[in-house]
Short mmCIF file of C-alpha atoms in Angstrom, two decimals:
data_model
loop_
_atom_site.label_atom_id
_atom_site.label_comp_id
_atom_site.label_asym_id
_atom_site.label_seq_id
_atom_site.Cartn_x
_atom_site.Cartn_y
_atom_site.Cartn_z
CA ALA Y 1 105.82 83.13 101.21
CA GLN Y 2 105.83 86.16 98.52
CA THR Y 3 105.75 89.35 100.80
CA VAL Y 4 105.22 93.21 99.30
CA THR Y 5 106.50 95.79 101.22
CA GLN Y 6 105.34 99.57 101.17
CA SER Y 7 107.21 101.59 103.51
CA GLN Y 8 106.23 105.08 102.74
CA PRO Y 9 102.38 104.79 104.84
CA GLU Y 10 101.63 108.69 102.93
CA MET Y 11 103.29 111.22 100.98
CA SER Y 12 102.49 114.33 100.06
CA VAL Y 13 103.30 115.92 96.69
CA GLN Y 14 102.25 119.53 95.51
CA GLU Y 15 100.19 119.86 92.27
CA ALA Y 16 101.70 119.53 88.87
CA GLU Y 17 104.94 118.29 90.43
CA THR Y 18 106.63 114.48 90.46
CA VAL Y 19 105.94 111.99 93.31
CA THR Y 20 107.20 108.57 93.29
CA LEU Y 21 106.03 106.14 95.47
CA SER Y 22 108.22 103.05 96.63
CA CYS Y 23 107.55 99.19 96.51
CA THR Y 24 110.14 95.81 97.81
CA TYR Y 25 108.52 92.37 97.29
CA ASP Y 26 110.32 89.39 98.56
CA THR Y 27 109.95 85.87 95.82
CA SER Y 28 111.99 83.20 94.63
CA GLU Y 29 110.08 82.99 91.30
CA SER Y 30 111.45 84.52 88.39
CA ASP Y 31 108.43 84.75 86.28
CA TYR Y 32 105.59 86.82 87.82
CA TYR Y 33 103.69 90.14 87.68
CA LEU Y 34 103.39 93.22 89.62
CA PHE Y 35 100.90 95.53 89.56
CA TRP Y 36 99.55 98.95 90.99
CA TYR Y 37 96.06 99.94 92.23
CA LYS Y 38 94.65 103.17 93.17
CA GLN Y 39 91.84 103.56 95.89
CA PRO Y 40 90.16 106.72 95.91
CA PRO Y 41 87.62 107.53 98.54
CA SER Y 42 85.11 105.89 96.96
CA ARG Y 43 87.31 102.55 97.65
CA GLN Y 44 86.89 100.97 94.31
CA MET Y 45 90.20 99.28 93.46
CA ILE Y 46 91.43 100.60 90.04
CA LEU Y 47 94.59 99.24 88.20
CA VAL Y 48 96.96 102.35 87.49
CA ILE Y 49 99.93 100.06 85.77
CA ARG Y 50 101.00 96.47 85.33
CA GLN Y 51 104.76 94.97 85.19
CA GLU Y 52 105.94 91.67 83.56
CA ALA Y 53 108.72 90.56 85.17
CA TYR Y 54 110.29 88.86 82.04
CA LYS Y 55 110.28 92.31 80.25
CA GLN Y 56 113.46 94.79 80.91
CA GLN Y 57 111.60 97.75 79.55
CA ASN Y 58 109.61 100.16 82.11
CA ALA Y 59 106.17 100.05 82.15
CA THR Y 60 104.38 103.27 81.33
CA GLU Y 61 100.76 104.72 81.20
CA ASN Y 62 100.68 108.07 80.17
CA ARG Y 63 101.06 110.19 83.30
CA PHE Y 64 102.35 106.50 85.11
CA SER Y 65 105.58 105.21 85.49
CA VAL Y 66 107.10 102.49 86.99
CA ASN Y 67 110.99 102.11 87.80
CA PHE Y 68 111.45 97.73 87.62
CA GLN Y 69 114.61 96.60 89.28
CA LYS Y 70 114.25 93.05 89.37
CA ALA Y 71 117.35 91.82 90.78
CA ALA Y 72 116.72 94.72 93.86
CA LYS Y 73 113.27 93.54 93.62
CA SER Y 74 111.79 96.83 93.44
CA PHE Y 75 108.96 98.35 91.70
CA SER Y 76 108.19 101.67 92.26
CA LEU Y 77 105.57 104.03 91.09
CA LYS Y 78 106.46 107.65 89.63
CA ILE Y 79 103.29 110.23 89.06
CA SER Y 80 103.96 112.70 87.19
CA ASP Y 81 102.37 116.04 86.72
CA SER Y 82 100.08 114.96 89.83
CA GLN Y 83 96.34 116.05 89.64
CA LEU Y 84 93.94 116.97 92.66
CA GLY Y 85 92.55 113.65 91.40
CA ASP Y 86 95.53 111.61 91.81
CA ALA Y 87 94.89 111.77 96.05
CA ALA Y 88 94.25 107.85 96.81
CA MET Y 89 95.24 105.00 98.58
CA TYR Y 90 98.43 103.35 96.48
CA PHE Y 91 98.73 99.40 96.47
CA CYS Y 92 101.58 97.56 95.28
CA ALA Y 93 100.38 94.11 94.22
CA TYR Y 94 102.49 91.24 93.35
CA ARG Y 95 101.15 87.66 91.41
CA ILE Y 96 102.80 84.56 90.35
CA SER Y 97 102.43 83.77 86.75
CA TYR Y 98 103.10 80.18 86.71
CA GLY Y 99 99.96 77.71 85.65
CA GLY Y 100 99.38 75.93 88.42
CA SER Y 101 98.64 79.38 90.47
CA GLN Y 102 95.17 81.00 90.10
CA GLY Y 103 96.90 84.28 90.33
CA ASN Y 104 95.57 85.71 93.92
CA LEU Y 105 97.12 89.12 94.50
CA ILE Y 106 99.34 90.07 97.14
CA PHE Y 107 98.93 93.57 98.61
CA GLY Y 108 101.30 95.57 100.16
CA LYS Y 109 99.90 98.38 102.85
CA GLY Y 110 99.41 100.99 101.03
CA THR Y 111 100.66 104.67 100.60
CA LYS Y 112 97.99 107.17 100.80
CA LEU Y 113 98.93 110.16 98.65
CA SER Y 114 97.81 113.66 99.18
CA VAL Y 115 97.89 116.55 96.16
CA LYS Y 116 97.90 120.08 97.28
CA PRO Y 117 97.03 122.77 94.94
CA GLU I 1 83.40 98.67 79.01
CA PRO I 2 81.98 96.11 81.09
CA GLU I 3 82.41 96.09 85.06
CA VAL I 4 82.47 93.76 87.99
CA THR I 5 79.40 94.60 90.03
CA GLN I 6 78.45 93.66 93.92
CA THR I 7 75.39 94.01 96.19
CA PRO I 8 74.44 95.96 98.74
CA SER I 9 77.18 98.39 99.13
CA HIS I 10 76.46 98.37 102.77
CA GLN I 11 75.36 95.34 104.80
CA VAL I 12 74.85 95.68 108.72
CA THR I 13 74.12 92.65 110.59
CA GLN I 14 74.08 91.36 114.01
CA MET I 15 76.89 89.40 115.70
CA GLY I 16 75.62 85.59 114.64
CA GLN I 17 73.79 85.92 111.65
CA GLU I 18 74.36 84.92 108.28
CA VAL I 19 74.99 87.09 105.21
CA ILE I 20 75.79 86.85 101.82
CA LEU I 21 77.55 88.98 99.70
CA ARG I 22 77.13 88.90 95.92
CA CYS I 23 78.86 89.93 92.79
CA VAL I 24 78.37 89.26 89.06
CA PRO I 25 81.92 88.92 87.63
CA ILE I 26 82.68 90.50 83.67
CA SER I 27 80.64 88.03 81.61
CA ASN I 28 83.74 86.12 79.68
CA HIS I 29 85.42 86.20 82.80
CA LEU I 30 87.13 82.74 84.11
CA TYR I 31 88.38 83.13 87.56
CA PHE I 32 86.63 85.14 90.29
CA TYR I 33 87.97 85.92 93.50
CA TRP I 34 86.99 87.42 96.76
CA TYR I 35 89.45 89.76 99.02
CA ARG I 36 88.88 91.54 102.21
CA GLN I 37 90.73 94.87 103.39
CA ILE I 38 89.45 95.65 107.15
CA LEU I 39 89.45 99.30 107.37
CA GLY I 40 93.02 100.86 107.55
CA GLN I 41 94.65 97.80 106.89
CA LYS I 42 95.79 96.10 103.50
CA VAL I 43 93.55 93.90 101.15
CA GLU I 44 94.09 90.24 101.71
CA PHE I 45 93.14 87.54 99.37
CA LEU I 46 90.31 84.86 100.64
CA VAL I 47 89.60 82.49 97.96
CA SER I 48 89.66 82.13 94.14
CA PHE I 49 87.22 80.00 92.30
CA TYR I 50 87.41 78.37 89.02
CA ASN I 51 85.69 75.75 87.15
CA ASN I 52 83.25 75.77 89.72
CA GLU I 53 85.26 74.95 92.62
CA ILE I 54 87.39 76.74 95.23
CA SER I 55 91.19 76.52 93.69
CA GLU I 56 93.07 78.80 96.73
CA LYS I 57 91.71 80.15 99.76
CA SER I 58 93.78 81.91 102.43
CA GLU I 59 94.00 81.08 106.20
CA ILE I 60 91.61 83.77 107.04
CA PHE I 61 88.88 81.58 104.81
CA ASP I 62 87.73 79.38 107.52
CA ASP I 63 84.87 76.83 108.13
CA GLN I 64 82.94 79.81 108.40
CA PHE I 65 82.87 80.82 104.90
CA SER I 66 82.13 79.38 101.59
CA VAL I 67 81.36 80.54 97.94
CA GLU I 68 78.77 80.00 95.34
CA ARG I 69 78.53 80.38 91.67
CA PRO I 70 74.51 79.39 91.61
CA ASP I 71 73.35 80.24 88.43
CA GLY I 72 76.33 81.58 86.19
CA SER I 73 76.58 85.27 86.53
CA ASN I 74 76.79 85.49 90.17
CA PHE I 75 79.08 84.72 92.25
CA THR I 76 78.32 85.03 96.43
CA LEU I 77 80.11 85.01 99.57
CA LYS I 78 78.79 83.48 102.68
CA ILE I 79 79.63 84.15 105.91
CA ARG I 80 77.60 81.85 108.11
CA SER I 81 77.79 83.36 111.63
CA THR I 82 79.32 86.49 111.36
CA LYS I 83 81.80 87.95 113.91
CA LEU I 84 82.69 91.55 115.11
CA GLU I 85 86.28 91.42 113.35
CA ASP I 86 84.35 90.16 110.02
CA SER I 87 83.56 94.03 109.45
CA ALA I 88 85.49 95.10 106.40
CA MET I 89 84.96 95.95 102.96
CA TYR I 90 84.54 92.98 100.76
CA PHE I 91 85.99 93.37 97.14
CA CYS I 92 84.87 90.88 94.53
CA ALA I 93 87.17 90.47 91.37
CA SER I 94 87.18 88.59 88.25
CA ARG I 95 89.59 87.93 85.29
CA THR I 96 89.97 86.02 82.21
CA ASP I 97 92.91 84.33 81.06
CA ARG I 98 93.17 85.13 77.17
CA GLY I 99 96.65 84.84 76.30
CA LEU I 100 98.89 88.07 78.42
CA SER I 101 95.27 89.53 80.08
CA TYR I 102 95.78 88.43 83.60
CA GLU I 103 94.21 92.21 84.98
CA GLN I 104 91.71 91.14 87.85
CA TYR I 105 89.12 93.68 87.68
CA PHE I 106 87.72 94.58 90.74
CA GLY I 107 84.14 95.40 92.02
CA PRO I 108 83.44 98.38 94.04
CA GLY I 109 82.86 96.40 97.16
CA THR I 110 80.60 95.76 99.65
CA ARG I 111 81.40 97.44 103.49
CA LEU I 112 79.65 94.84 105.85
CA THR I 113 79.12 96.27 109.55
CA VAL I 114 79.03 93.48 112.42
CA THR I 115 77.40 94.82 115.47
#
């Protein structure tokens, strides 16, 4: 069974600094998707970034980028120039991509990120 | 931008009562999901729904739970006889399957409190 592990329950970063959130996963599949979701205090889940496993290039979205190491089954999220609005719970999620699956997401336990002014 | 909506935002019910949580997915989406998040814990998959039937369900989704798409726009989750441990945030999500667009769009959630 696939599992997603986030080993950092809480992280803190100074405003304008860079922070990296860790995620590892376990799967026997070769084709899948990985996601980072942000959950602010309002509790709505917002997609931050997505990575297709078949792509070697790391995904980037403005200040957010990932370090995807497929062999190591590692998928970390880097937030550059941290802003107060980045404070939230961040969930790493995995999704298998073959056609027979309906694509339910498997989530990690989350990392609570605090941003200090 | 289209979004998933959920009603109510907060539902309080007594143990043993039936509750229906409602979701309106994005209109051109084909796959629908329910997830739940017990306070302080991770988000857990409950069920997926496609072509008017359940596609996959987790161990959590037992006989007390059911889903329905009654009118082509709403997607509902029913809990027949609520238990204290059903208290959680329930998220609906939907996605299309056009090309590589596999992103699931989440609704704002319904907070269910069972007393």
